């Protein structure tokens, strides 16, 4: 024991010296990159102000919050609002809609974005390739207000969708598509894909561009067809990016969105269109029940964190790496 103590004592100065050297190296690197550090200051301030300071507002979920009262005068009610959420049949239906919309958008969004990226990469005509990319990007820059107006017009009784389907004898009578709740999830998924698929391909095209071209040449020499090169070279080369993005998107599985559901939803499809964000607006903020709205927000945050940690752990156990 004494010998071990001597070893530890003799090692301490060396360890302290290494720490001092490491600190000096860190400070030297910070000094050499002070311009970059200064550029990050506004972002750090923004994150602190808009992401961390609002956490103080979580206390409202445990109060019957009244805006006119001081913090010390608020009535504390514990988990009353959380219990109400979990017992409310309306909220359970809203939770079902949120998960269904998120999962459908997640699956279709990944498949279509990866597929479009691969197809664009296979185009050999550079001018045509740029045209395709530009056209696919454009809907992303439309606000959901404009996009929802276009979609509503297309799906109206006299819209072009009904006209085409009637001309092809697929339907016998015109359908008010946004008036049938069972169609809403499909309409929402199609709308989201149309609006964001081009934008989502950017990172996959960047990942494809990082693949060593010699792998394609070797596959050609070995007699691999185009589909085989996509399967054994392109897709594996994108795997790490796909895994990271999948983990990040699973972390947002409870975030189904708000604008599209709010703008395309109506009294006829509300059983399928209303998600947690719309529920918070309708029964929280609009009715001045800020405590209920905050409780729903905390629920979303906790579930998102659980999904993120679980997806990251599962990915690492499968040997695919993770976010951390």
PDB file of C-alpha atoms in Angstrom:
ATOM      1  CA  UNK A   1       0.000   0.000   0.000  1.00  0.00           C
ATOM      2  CA  UNK A   2       2.842   2.347   0.843  1.00  0.00           C
ATOM      3  CA  UNK A   3       4.617   1.570  -2.415  1.00  0.00           C
ATOM      4  CA  UNK A   4       1.413   2.275  -4.304  1.00  0.00           C
ATOM      5  CA  UNK A   5       1.065   5.591  -2.454  1.00  0.00           C
ATOM      6  CA  UNK A   6       4.585   6.571  -3.435  1.00  0.00           C
ATOM      7  CA  UNK A   7       3.884   5.793  -7.055  1.00  0.00           C
ATOM      8  CA  UNK A   8       0.732   7.911  -7.038  1.00  0.00           C
ATOM      9  CA  UNK A   9       2.565  10.788  -5.327  1.00  0.00           C
ATOM     10  CA  UNK A  10       5.400  10.709  -7.818  1.00  0.00           C
ATOM     11  CA  UNK A  11       2.950  10.548 -10.705  1.00  0.00           C
ATOM     12  CA  UNK A  12       0.948  13.578  -9.570  1.00  0.00           C
ATOM     13  CA  UNK A  13       3.495  16.237 -10.658  1.00  0.00           C
ATOM     14  CA  UNK A  14       3.737  14.622 -14.076  1.00  0.00           C
ATOM     15  CA  UNK A  15      -0.042  14.556 -14.353  1.00  0.00           C
ATOM     16  CA  UNK A  16      -0.290  18.189 -13.313  1.00  0.00           C
ATOM     17  CA  UNK A  17       2.378  19.100 -15.855  1.00  0.00           C
ATOM     18  CA  UNK A  18       0.380  17.381 -18.610  1.00  0.00           C
ATOM     19  CA  UNK A  19      -2.750  19.248 -17.550  1.00  0.00           C
ATOM     20  CA  UNK A  20      -0.911  22.570 -17.616  1.00  0.00           C
ATOM     21  CA  UNK A  21       0.478  21.783 -21.065  1.00  0.00           C
ATOM     22  CA  UNK A  22      -2.979  20.799 -22.266  1.00  0.00           C
ATOM     23  CA  UNK A  23      -4.484  24.011 -20.925  1.00  0.00           C
ATOM     24  CA  UNK A  24      -1.759  26.104 -22.571  1.00  0.00           C
ATOM     25  CA  UNK A  25      -2.281  24.298 -25.871  1.00  0.00           C
ATOM     26  CA  UNK A  26      -6.048  24.882 -25.612  1.00  0.00           C
ATOM     27  CA  UNK A  27      -5.603  28.600 -24.875  1.00  0.00           C
ATOM     28  CA  UNK A  28      -3.102  28.909 -27.710  1.00  0.00           C
ATOM     29  CA  UNK A  29      -5.538  27.279 -30.115  1.00  0.00           C
ATOM     30  CA  UNK A  30      -8.356  29.560 -28.916  1.00  0.00           C
ATOM     31  CA  UNK A  31      -6.121  32.582 -29.494  1.00  0.00           C
ATOM     32  CA  UNK A  32      -5.270  31.466 -33.000  1.00  0.00           C
ATOM     33  CA  UNK A  33      -8.972  30.906 -33.780  1.00  0.00           C
ATOM     34  CA  UNK A  34     -10.373  33.930 -31.948  1.00  0.00           C
ATOM     35  CA  UNK A  35     -12.204  35.100 -35.059  1.00  0.00           C
ATOM     36  CA  UNK A  36     -14.147  31.833 -35.242  1.00  0.00           C
ATOM     37  CA  UNK A  37     -14.886  31.966 -31.518  1.00  0.00           C
ATOM     38  CA  UNK A  38     -16.226  35.503 -31.831  1.00  0.00           C
ATOM     39  CA  UNK A  39     -18.479  34.348 -34.667  1.00  0.00           C
ATOM     40  CA  UNK A  40     -20.013  31.706 -32.389  1.00  0.00           C
ATOM     41  CA  UNK A  41     -20.823  34.172 -29.598  1.00  0.00           C
ATOM     42  CA  UNK A  42     -24.161  35.375 -31.117  1.00  0.00           C
ATOM     43  CA  UNK A  43     -25.232  31.766 -31.658  1.00  0.00           C
ATOM     44  CA  UNK A  44     -24.342  30.796 -28.075  1.00  0.00           C
ATOM     45  CA  UNK A  45     -26.309  33.785 -26.777  1.00  0.00           C
ATOM     46  CA  UNK A  46     -29.257  32.849 -29.001  1.00  0.00           C
ATOM     47  CA  UNK A  47     -29.235  29.244 -27.722  1.00  0.00           C
ATOM     48  CA  UNK A  48     -29.057  30.399 -24.108  1.00  0.00           C
ATOM     49  CA  UNK A  49     -31.838  32.977 -24.462  1.00  0.00           C
ATOM     50  CA  UNK A  50     -34.272  30.927 -26.540  1.00  0.00           C
ATOM     51  CA  UNK A  51     -33.465  27.361 -25.457  1.00  0.00           C
ATOM     52  CA  UNK A  52     -32.355  27.487 -21.829  1.00  0.00           C
ATOM     53  CA  UNK A  53     -33.977  30.545 -20.253  1.00  0.00           C
ATOM     54  CA  UNK A  54     -37.500  29.409 -21.263  1.00  0.00           C
ATOM     55  CA  UNK A  55     -37.021  26.239 -19.178  1.00  0.00           C
ATOM     56  CA  UNK A  56     -37.903  28.445 -16.204  1.00  0.00           C
ATOM     57  CA  UNK A  57     -41.406  28.586 -17.685  1.00  0.00           C
ATOM     58  CA  UNK A  58     -41.836  24.858 -17.103  1.00  0.00           C
ATOM     59  CA  UNK A  59     -42.919  25.734 -13.583  1.00  0.00           C
ATOM     60  CA  UNK A  60     -46.273  26.777 -15.092  1.00  0.00           C
ATOM     61  CA  UNK A  61     -47.090  23.112 -15.731  1.00  0.00           C
ATOM     62  CA  UNK A  62     -47.207  22.551 -11.985  1.00  0.00           C
ATOM     63  CA  UNK A  63     -49.349  25.600 -11.255  1.00  0.00           C
ATOM     64  CA  UNK A  64     -52.795  26.935 -12.060  1.00  0.00           C
ATOM     65  CA  UNK A  65     -50.997  29.772 -13.761  1.00  0.00           C
ATOM     66  CA  UNK A  66     -52.665  33.175 -13.862  1.00  0.00           C
ATOM     67  CA  UNK A  67     -50.811  35.837 -15.901  1.00  0.00           C
ATOM     68  CA  UNK A  68     -51.881  38.677 -13.586  1.00  0.00           C
ATOM     69  CA  UNK A  69     -50.353  37.084 -10.478  1.00  0.00           C
ATOM     70  CA  UNK A  70     -46.761  37.259  -9.289  1.00  0.00           C
ATOM     71  CA  UNK A  71     -44.751  34.039  -9.167  1.00  0.00           C
ATOM     72  CA  UNK A  72     -45.058  33.809  -5.380  1.00  0.00           C
ATOM     73  CA  UNK A  73     -48.859  34.124  -5.632  1.00  0.00           C
ATOM     74  CA  UNK A  74     -49.363  31.264  -8.096  1.00  0.00           C
ATOM     75  CA  UNK A  75     -51.290  28.203  -6.916  1.00  0.00           C
ATOM     76  CA  UNK A  76     -49.209  25.011  -7.065  1.00  0.00           C
ATOM     77  CA  UNK A  77     -51.190  21.944  -8.159  1.00  0.00           C
ATOM     78  CA  UNK A  78     -48.470  19.320  -8.707  1.00  0.00           C
ATOM     79  CA  UNK A  79     -49.126  16.897 -11.576  1.00  0.00           C
ATOM     80  CA  UNK A  80     -52.776  17.883 -12.023  1.00  0.00           C
ATOM     81  CA  UNK A  81     -52.391  18.951 -15.655  1.00  0.00           C
ATOM     82  CA  UNK A  82     -50.307  15.908 -16.602  1.00  0.00           C
ATOM     83  CA  UNK A  83     -52.934  13.606 -15.084  1.00  0.00           C
ATOM     84  CA  UNK A  84     -55.633  15.448 -17.026  1.00  0.00           C
ATOM     85  CA  UNK A  85     -53.712  14.960 -20.289  1.00  0.00           C
ATOM     86  CA  UNK A  86     -53.233  11.225 -19.808  1.00  0.00           C
ATOM     87  CA  UNK A  87     -56.871  10.685 -18.816  1.00  0.00           C
ATOM     88  CA  UNK A  88     -58.362  12.836 -21.544  1.00  0.00           C
ATOM     89  CA  UNK A  89     -59.616  10.713 -24.449  1.00  0.00           C
ATOM     90  CA  UNK A  90     -59.179  13.648 -26.814  1.00  0.00           C
ATOM     91  CA  UNK A  91     -55.493  13.904 -25.952  1.00  0.00           C
ATOM     92  CA  UNK A  92     -54.996  10.156 -26.485  1.00  0.00           C
ATOM     93  CA  UNK A  93     -56.488  10.528 -29.957  1.00  0.00           C
ATOM     94  CA  UNK A  94     -54.246  13.521 -30.590  1.00  0.00           C
ATOM     95  CA  UNK A  95     -51.229  11.470 -29.490  1.00  0.00           C
ATOM     96  CA  UNK A  96     -52.245   8.705 -31.924  1.00  0.00           C
ATOM     97  CA  UNK A  97     -52.465  11.239 -34.757  1.00  0.00           C
ATOM     98  CA  UNK A  98     -49.088  12.744 -33.858  1.00  0.00           C
ATOM     99  CA  UNK A  99     -47.282   9.397 -33.834  1.00  0.00           C
ATOM    100  CA  UNK A 100     -48.991   8.194 -37.019  1.00  0.00           C
ATOM    101  CA  UNK A 101     -48.209  11.402 -38.926  1.00  0.00           C
ATOM    102  CA  UNK A 102     -44.597  11.426 -37.718  1.00  0.00           C
ATOM    103  CA  UNK A 103     -43.918   7.771 -38.525  1.00  0.00           C
ATOM    104  CA  UNK A 104     -45.486   8.014 -41.994  1.00  0.00           C
ATOM    105  CA  UNK A 105     -43.541  11.190 -42.788  1.00  0.00           C
ATOM    106  CA  UNK A 106     -40.325   9.687 -41.383  1.00  0.00           C
ATOM    107  CA  UNK A 107     -40.494   6.485 -43.423  1.00  0.00           C
ATOM    108  CA  UNK A 108     -41.671   8.031 -46.681  1.00  0.00           C
ATOM    109  CA  UNK A 109     -39.415  11.054 -46.247  1.00  0.00           C
ATOM    110  CA  UNK A 110     -36.292   8.909 -45.908  1.00  0.00           C
ATOM    111  CA  UNK A 111     -37.181   6.536 -48.731  1.00  0.00           C
ATOM    112  CA  UNK A 112     -38.078   9.280 -51.215  1.00  0.00           C
ATOM    113  CA  UNK A 113     -35.134  11.540 -50.329  1.00  0.00           C
ATOM    114  CA  UNK A 114     -32.593   8.710 -50.624  1.00  0.00           C
ATOM    115  CA  UNK A 115     -34.197   7.438 -53.815  1.00  0.00           C
ATOM    116  CA  UNK A 116     -34.245  10.881 -55.441  1.00  0.00           C
ATOM    117  CA  UNK A 117     -30.634  11.527 -54.426  1.00  0.00           C
ATOM    118  CA  UNK A 118     -29.536   8.260 -56.010  1.00  0.00           C
ATOM    119  CA  UNK A 119     -31.481   8.980 -59.199  1.00  0.00           C
ATOM    120  CA  UNK A 120     -30.067  12.501 -59.491  1.00  0.00           C
ATOM    121  CA  UNK A 121     -26.561  11.134 -58.950  1.00  0.00           C
ATOM    122  CA  UNK A 122     -27.057   8.685 -61.816  1.00  0.00           C
ATOM    123  CA  UNK A 123     -27.891  11.452 -64.295  1.00  0.00           C
ATOM    124  CA  UNK A 124     -25.032  12.064 -66.709  1.00  0.00           C
ATOM    125  CA  UNK A 125     -26.332  15.233 -68.388  1.00  0.00           C
ATOM    126  CA  UNK A 126     -25.100  18.025 -66.113  1.00  0.00           C
ATOM    127  CA  UNK A 127     -27.574  20.666 -67.347  1.00  0.00           C
ATOM    128  CA  UNK A 128     -30.565  18.357 -66.968  1.00  0.00           C
ATOM    129  CA  UNK A 129     -29.283  17.322 -63.537  1.00  0.00           C
ATOM    130  CA  UNK A 130     -29.201  20.948 -62.378  1.00  0.00           C
ATOM    131  CA  UNK A 131     -32.712  21.566 -63.730  1.00  0.00           C
ATOM    132  CA  UNK A 132     -34.057  18.550 -61.835  1.00  0.00           C
ATOM    133  CA  UNK A 133     -32.354  19.667 -58.622  1.00  0.00           C
ATOM    134  CA  UNK A 134     -33.657  23.221 -58.949  1.00  0.00           C
ATOM    135  CA  UNK A 135     -37.237  22.118 -59.616  1.00  0.00           C
ATOM    136  CA  UNK A 136     -37.171  19.694 -56.680  1.00  0.00           C
ATOM    137  CA  UNK A 137     -35.815  22.395 -54.328  1.00  0.00           C
ATOM    138  CA  UNK A 138     -38.359  25.101 -55.198  1.00  0.00           C
ATOM    139  CA  UNK A 139     -41.362  23.885 -53.129  1.00  0.00           C
ATOM    140  CA  UNK A 140     -39.246  24.008 -49.970  1.00  0.00           C
ATOM    141  CA  UNK A 141     -39.096  27.804 -50.210  1.00  0.00           C
ATOM    142  CA  UNK A 142     -42.871  28.173 -50.317  1.00  0.00           C
ATOM    143  CA  UNK A 143     -44.493  28.982 -47.001  1.00  0.00           C
ATOM    144  CA  UNK A 144     -47.050  26.465 -45.768  1.00  0.00           C
ATOM    145  CA  UNK A 145     -49.712  29.174 -46.167  1.00  0.00           C
ATOM    146  CA  UNK A 146     -49.118  29.252 -49.925  1.00  0.00           C
ATOM    147  CA  UNK A 147     -48.572  25.495 -50.157  1.00  0.00           C
ATOM    148  CA  UNK A 148     -51.783  24.749 -48.229  1.00  0.00           C
ATOM    149  CA  UNK A 149     -53.755  27.064 -50.505  1.00  0.00           C
ATOM    150  CA  UNK A 150     -52.426  25.241 -53.578  1.00  0.00           C
ATOM    151  CA  UNK A 151     -53.127  21.813 -52.072  1.00  0.00           C
ATOM    152  CA  UNK A 152     -56.638  22.821 -51.010  1.00  0.00           C
ATOM    153  CA  UNK A 153     -57.336  24.092 -54.530  1.00  0.00           C
ATOM    154  CA  UNK A 154     -56.049  20.884 -56.129  1.00  0.00           C
ATOM    155  CA  UNK A 155     -58.119  18.701 -53.784  1.00  0.00           C
ATOM    156  CA  UNK A 156     -61.344  20.707 -53.936  1.00  0.00           C
ATOM    157  CA  UNK A 157     -64.514  19.386 -55.556  1.00  0.00           C
ATOM    158  CA  UNK A 158     -63.688  21.209 -58.797  1.00  0.00           C
ATOM    159  CA  UNK A 159     -59.953  20.689 -58.436  1.00  0.00           C
ATOM    160  CA  UNK A 160     -57.670  19.099 -61.002  1.00  0.00           C
ATOM    161  CA  UNK A 161     -57.254  15.886 -58.985  1.00  0.00           C
ATOM    162  CA  UNK A 162     -60.955  15.062 -59.252  1.00  0.00           C
ATOM    163  CA  UNK A 163     -60.972  16.018 -62.930  1.00  0.00           C
ATOM    164  CA  UNK A 164     -58.078  13.687 -63.731  1.00  0.00           C
ATOM    165  CA  UNK A 165     -59.503  10.789 -61.722  1.00  0.00           C
ATOM    166  CA  UNK A 166     -62.918  11.237 -63.326  1.00  0.00           C
ATOM    167  CA  UNK A 167     -61.372  11.355 -66.806  1.00  0.00           C
ATOM    168  CA  UNK A 168     -59.498   8.107 -66.102  1.00  0.00           C
ATOM    169  CA  UNK A 169     -62.679   6.478 -64.742  1.00  0.00           C
ATOM    170  CA  UNK A 170     -60.957   5.781 -61.426  1.00  0.00           C
ATOM    171  CA  UNK A 171     -63.792   7.413 -59.463  1.00  0.00           C
ATOM    172  CA  UNK A 172     -67.457   7.844 -60.372  1.00  0.00           C
ATOM    173  CA  UNK A 173     -68.236  10.894 -58.243  1.00  0.00           C
ATOM    174  CA  UNK A 174     -66.112  13.809 -57.162  1.00  0.00           C
ATOM    175  CA  UNK A 175     -64.618  13.614 -53.669  1.00  0.00           C
ATOM    176  CA  UNK A 176     -64.001  16.386 -51.181  1.00  0.00           C
ATOM    177  CA  UNK A 177     -60.626  14.968 -50.189  1.00  0.00           C
ATOM    178  CA  UNK A 178     -59.994  17.227 -47.207  1.00  0.00           C
ATOM    179  CA  UNK A 179     -63.492  16.468 -45.937  1.00  0.00           C
ATOM    180  CA  UNK A 180     -62.742  12.773 -45.357  1.00  0.00           C
ATOM    181  CA  UNK A 181     -60.655  12.212 -42.234  1.00  0.00           C
ATOM    182  CA  UNK A 182     -59.306   8.816 -43.320  1.00  0.00           C
ATOM    183  CA  UNK A 183     -57.523  10.459 -46.263  1.00  0.00           C
ATOM    184  CA  UNK A 184     -55.776  13.146 -44.221  1.00  0.00           C
ATOM    185  CA  UNK A 185     -52.645  11.206 -43.197  1.00  0.00           C
ATOM    186  CA  UNK A 186     -51.978  10.255 -46.813  1.00  0.00           C
ATOM    187  CA  UNK A 187     -52.595  13.806 -48.043  1.00  0.00           C
ATOM    188  CA  UNK A 188     -50.289  15.204 -45.364  1.00  0.00           C
ATOM    189  CA  UNK A 189     -47.517  12.723 -46.216  1.00  0.00           C
ATOM    190  CA  UNK A 190     -47.782  13.454 -49.947  1.00  0.00           C
ATOM    191  CA  UNK A 191     -47.754  17.196 -49.286  1.00  0.00           C
ATOM    192  CA  UNK A 192     -44.719  16.974 -47.034  1.00  0.00           C
ATOM    193  CA  UNK A 193     -42.818  14.864 -49.580  1.00  0.00           C
ATOM    194  CA  UNK A 194     -43.654  17.273 -52.417  1.00  0.00           C
ATOM    195  CA  UNK A 195     -42.518  20.237 -50.359  1.00  0.00           C
ATOM    196  CA  UNK A 196     -39.336  18.871 -48.746  1.00  0.00           C
ATOM    197  CA  UNK A 197     -38.011  15.899 -50.718  1.00  0.00           C
ATOM    198  CA  UNK A 198     -35.743  18.016 -52.933  1.00  0.00           C
ATOM    199  CA  UNK A 199     -34.275  19.900 -49.999  1.00  0.00           C
ATOM    200  CA  UNK A 200     -33.708  16.656 -48.059  1.00  0.00           C
ATOM    201  CA  UNK A 201     -31.645  15.216 -50.906  1.00  0.00           C
ATOM    202  CA  UNK A 202     -28.892  17.818 -50.463  1.00  0.00           C
ATOM    203  CA  UNK A 203     -27.109  16.052 -47.618  1.00  0.00           C
ATOM    204  CA  UNK A 204     -27.408  12.668 -49.342  1.00  0.00           C
ATOM    205  CA  UNK A 205     -25.931  14.063 -52.550  1.00  0.00           C
ATOM    206  CA  UNK A 206     -23.084  15.478 -50.460  1.00  0.00           C
ATOM    207  CA  UNK A 207     -22.528  12.040 -48.923  1.00  0.00           C
ATOM    208  CA  UNK A 208     -22.515  10.421 -52.368  1.00  0.00           C
ATOM    209  CA  UNK A 209     -19.962  12.942 -53.619  1.00  0.00           C
ATOM    210  CA  UNK A 210     -17.587  11.811 -50.847  1.00  0.00           C
ATOM    211  CA  UNK A 211     -17.543   8.216 -52.065  1.00  0.00           C
ATOM    212  CA  UNK A 212     -14.237   7.242 -53.647  1.00  0.00           C
ATOM    213  CA  UNK A 213     -14.763   7.075 -57.415  1.00  0.00           C
ATOM    214  CA  UNK A 214     -12.275   4.224 -57.630  1.00  0.00           C
ATOM    215  CA  UNK A 215     -14.901   1.996 -56.024  1.00  0.00           C
ATOM    216  CA  UNK A 216     -17.218   2.629 -58.975  1.00  0.00           C
ATOM    217  CA  UNK A 217     -14.410   1.955 -61.423  1.00  0.00           C
ATOM    218  CA  UNK A 218     -13.547  -1.295 -59.666  1.00  0.00           C
ATOM    219  CA  UNK A 219     -17.212  -2.332 -59.699  1.00  0.00           C
ATOM    220  CA  UNK A 220     -17.408  -1.627 -63.450  1.00  0.00           C
ATOM    221  CA  UNK A 221     -14.302  -3.706 -64.081  1.00  0.00           C
ATOM    222  CA  UNK A 222     -15.865  -6.557 -62.099  1.00  0.00           C
ATOM    223  CA  UNK A 223     -18.905  -6.396 -64.371  1.00  0.00           C
ATOM    224  CA  UNK A 224     -21.356  -4.826 -61.906  1.00  0.00           C
ATOM    225  CA  UNK A 225     -24.463  -3.340 -63.476  1.00  0.00           C
ATOM    226  CA  UNK A 226     -25.743   0.136 -62.589  1.00  0.00           C
ATOM    227  CA  UNK A 227     -28.227  -1.269 -60.081  1.00  0.00           C
ATOM    228  CA  UNK A 228     -25.504  -3.397 -58.509  1.00  0.00           C
ATOM    229  CA  UNK A 229     -23.220  -0.364 -58.182  1.00  0.00           C
ATOM    230  CA  UNK A 230     -26.040   1.504 -56.452  1.00  0.00           C
ATOM    231  CA  UNK A 231     -26.663  -1.419 -54.110  1.00  0.00           C
ATOM    232  CA  UNK A 232     -23.077  -2.298 -53.231  1.00  0.00           C
ATOM    233  CA  UNK A 233     -21.289   1.057 -53.555  1.00  0.00           C
ATOM    234  CA  UNK A 234     -23.664   4.043 -53.323  1.00  0.00           C
ATOM    235  CA  UNK A 235     -25.973   2.885 -50.540  1.00  0.00           C
ATOM    236  CA  UNK A 236     -23.163   1.555 -48.273  1.00  0.00           C
ATOM    237  CA  UNK A 237     -21.271   4.815 -48.839  1.00  0.00           C
ATOM    238  CA  UNK A 238     -24.277   6.751 -47.525  1.00  0.00           C
ATOM    239  CA  UNK A 239     -24.895   4.430 -44.574  1.00  0.00           C
ATOM    240  CA  UNK A 240     -23.273   6.529 -41.858  1.00  0.00           C
ATOM    241  CA  UNK A 241     -25.113   9.689 -42.919  1.00  0.00           C
ATOM    242  CA  UNK A 242     -28.398   7.772 -43.086  1.00  0.00           C
ATOM    243  CA  UNK A 243     -27.888   6.385 -39.569  1.00  0.00           C
ATOM    244  CA  UNK A 244     -27.091   9.792 -38.065  1.00  0.00           C
ATOM    245  CA  UNK A 245     -30.065  11.485 -39.742  1.00  0.00           C
ATOM    246  CA  UNK A 246     -32.354   8.621 -38.762  1.00  0.00           C
ATOM    247  CA  UNK A 247     -31.339   8.948 -35.108  1.00  0.00           C
ATOM    248  CA  UNK A 248     -31.900  12.704 -35.184  1.00  0.00           C
ATOM    249  CA  UNK A 249     -35.302  12.347 -36.830  1.00  0.00           C
ATOM    250  CA  UNK A 250     -36.398   9.656 -34.385  1.00  0.00           C
ATOM    251  CA  UNK A 251     -35.624  12.183 -31.659  1.00  0.00           C
ATOM    252  CA  UNK A 252     -38.283  14.399 -33.268  1.00  0.00           C
ATOM    253  CA  UNK A 253     -40.819  11.593 -33.676  1.00  0.00           C
ATOM    254  CA  UNK A 254     -43.299  13.415 -31.441  1.00  0.00           C
ATOM    255  CA  UNK A 255     -42.855  16.609 -33.488  1.00  0.00           C
ATOM    256  CA  UNK A 256     -45.264  16.017 -36.344  1.00  0.00           C
ATOM    257  CA  UNK A 257     -45.388  19.672 -37.307  1.00  0.00           C
ATOM    258  CA  UNK A 258     -47.990  22.386 -36.972  1.00  0.00           C
ATOM    259  CA  UNK A 259     -48.466  24.554 -40.049  1.00  0.00           C
ATOM    260  CA  UNK A 260     -49.700  21.875 -42.454  1.00  0.00           C
ATOM    261  CA  UNK A 261     -52.062  20.279 -39.920  1.00  0.00           C
ATOM    262  CA  UNK A 262     -53.452  23.629 -38.827  1.00  0.00           C
ATOM    263  CA  UNK A 263     -53.963  24.965 -42.356  1.00  0.00           C
ATOM    264  CA  UNK A 264     -55.269  21.768 -43.976  1.00  0.00           C
ATOM    265  CA  UNK A 265     -57.318  20.657 -40.993  1.00  0.00           C
ATOM    266  CA  UNK A 266     -61.013  21.438 -40.625  1.00  0.00           C
ATOM    267  CA  UNK A 267     -64.039  20.306 -38.664  1.00  0.00           C
ATOM    268  CA  UNK A 268     -64.584  17.320 -40.957  1.00  0.00           C
ATOM    269  CA  UNK A 269     -61.108  15.806 -40.625  1.00  0.00           C
ATOM    270  CA  UNK A 270     -60.183  17.010 -37.125  1.00  0.00           C
ATOM    271  CA  UNK A 271     -60.186  13.461 -35.715  1.00  0.00           C
ATOM    272  CA  UNK A 272     -57.198  12.709 -37.954  1.00  0.00           C
ATOM    273  CA  UNK A 273     -55.588  16.119 -38.447  1.00  0.00           C
ATOM    274  CA  UNK A 274     -55.328  17.371 -34.857  1.00  0.00           C
ATOM    275  CA  UNK A 275     -51.894  16.647 -33.363  1.00  0.00           C
ATOM    276  CA  UNK A 276     -50.293  17.779 -30.102  1.00  0.00           C
ATOM    277  CA  UNK A 277     -49.251  21.211 -31.415  1.00  0.00           C
ATOM    278  CA  UNK A 278     -52.739  21.970 -32.737  1.00  0.00           C
ATOM    279  CA  UNK A 279     -54.235  20.632 -29.487  1.00  0.00           C
ATOM    280  CA  UNK A 280     -52.017  23.007 -27.493  1.00  0.00           C
ATOM    281  CA  UNK A 281     -53.192  25.961 -29.590  1.00  0.00           C
ATOM    282  CA  UNK A 282     -56.889  25.033 -29.411  1.00  0.00           C
ATOM    283  CA  UNK A 283     -57.167  23.957 -25.782  1.00  0.00           C
ATOM    284  CA  UNK A 284     -54.172  25.623 -24.201  1.00  0.00           C
ATOM    285  CA  UNK A 285     -53.183  29.011 -25.533  1.00  0.00           C
ATOM    286  CA  UNK A 286     -56.534  29.959 -27.150  1.00  0.00           C
ATOM    287  CA  UNK A 287     -58.362  29.205 -23.891  1.00  0.00           C
ATOM    288  CA  UNK A 288     -55.624  30.849 -21.787  1.00  0.00           C
ATOM    289  CA  UNK A 289     -54.844  27.512 -20.132  1.00  0.00           C
ATOM    290  CA  UNK A 290     -51.092  28.089 -20.252  1.00  0.00           C
ATOM    291  CA  UNK A 291     -50.421  25.413 -17.636  1.00  0.00           C
ATOM    292  CA  UNK A 292     -51.981  22.714 -19.820  1.00  0.00           C
ATOM    293  CA  UNK A 293     -50.023  23.934 -22.855  1.00  0.00           C
ATOM    294  CA  UNK A 294     -46.773  23.838 -20.876  1.00  0.00           C
ATOM    295  CA  UNK A 295     -47.502  20.327 -19.579  1.00  0.00           C
ATOM    296  CA  UNK A 296     -48.028  19.116 -23.152  1.00  0.00           C
ATOM    297  CA  UNK A 297     -44.751  20.769 -24.176  1.00  0.00           C
ATOM    298  CA  UNK A 298     -42.845  19.055 -21.353  1.00  0.00           C
ATOM    299  CA  UNK A 299     -44.391  15.731 -22.346  1.00  0.00           C
ATOM    300  CA  UNK A 300     -43.162  16.220 -25.921  1.00  0.00           C
ATOM    301  CA  UNK A 301     -39.649  17.113 -24.762  1.00  0.00           C
ATOM    302  CA  UNK A 302     -39.322  14.124 -22.437  1.00  0.00           C
ATOM    303  CA  UNK A 303     -40.614  11.653 -25.034  1.00  0.00           C
ATOM    304  CA  UNK A 304     -38.295  13.113 -27.707  1.00  0.00           C
ATOM    305  CA  UNK A 305     -35.298  12.773 -25.382  1.00  0.00           C
ATOM    306  CA  UNK A 306     -36.181   9.157 -24.576  1.00  0.00           C
ATOM    307  CA  UNK A 307     -36.533   8.289 -28.270  1.00  0.00           C
ATOM    308  CA  UNK A 308     -33.240  10.005 -29.110  1.00  0.00           C
ATOM    309  CA  UNK A 309     -31.258   8.191 -26.397  1.00  0.00           C
ATOM    310  CA  UNK A 310     -32.885   4.844 -27.230  1.00  0.00           C
ATOM    311  CA  UNK A 311     -32.223   5.190 -30.977  1.00  0.00           C
ATOM    312  CA  UNK A 312     -28.612   6.224 -30.384  1.00  0.00           C
ATOM    313  CA  UNK A 313     -27.983   3.316 -27.971  1.00  0.00           C
ATOM    314  CA  UNK A 314     -29.582   0.814 -30.334  1.00  0.00           C
ATOM    315  CA  UNK A 315     -27.500   2.085 -33.244  1.00  0.00           C
ATOM    316  CA  UNK A 316     -24.251   1.764 -31.270  1.00  0.00           C
ATOM    317  CA  UNK A 317     -25.169  -1.772 -30.143  1.00  0.00           C
ATOM    318  CA  UNK A 318     -25.732  -2.698 -33.799  1.00  0.00           C
ATOM    319  CA  UNK A 319     -22.253  -1.371 -34.596  1.00  0.00           C
ATOM    320  CA  UNK A 320     -23.498   1.499 -36.741  1.00  0.00           C
ATOM    321  CA  UNK A 321     -22.134   4.349 -34.622  1.00  0.00           C
ATOM    322  CA  UNK A 322     -24.197   7.167 -33.174  1.00  0.00           C
ATOM    323  CA  UNK A 323     -24.401  10.846 -32.319  1.00  0.00           C
ATOM    324  CA  UNK A 324     -22.251  10.467 -29.200  1.00  0.00           C
TER     325      UNK A 324
END
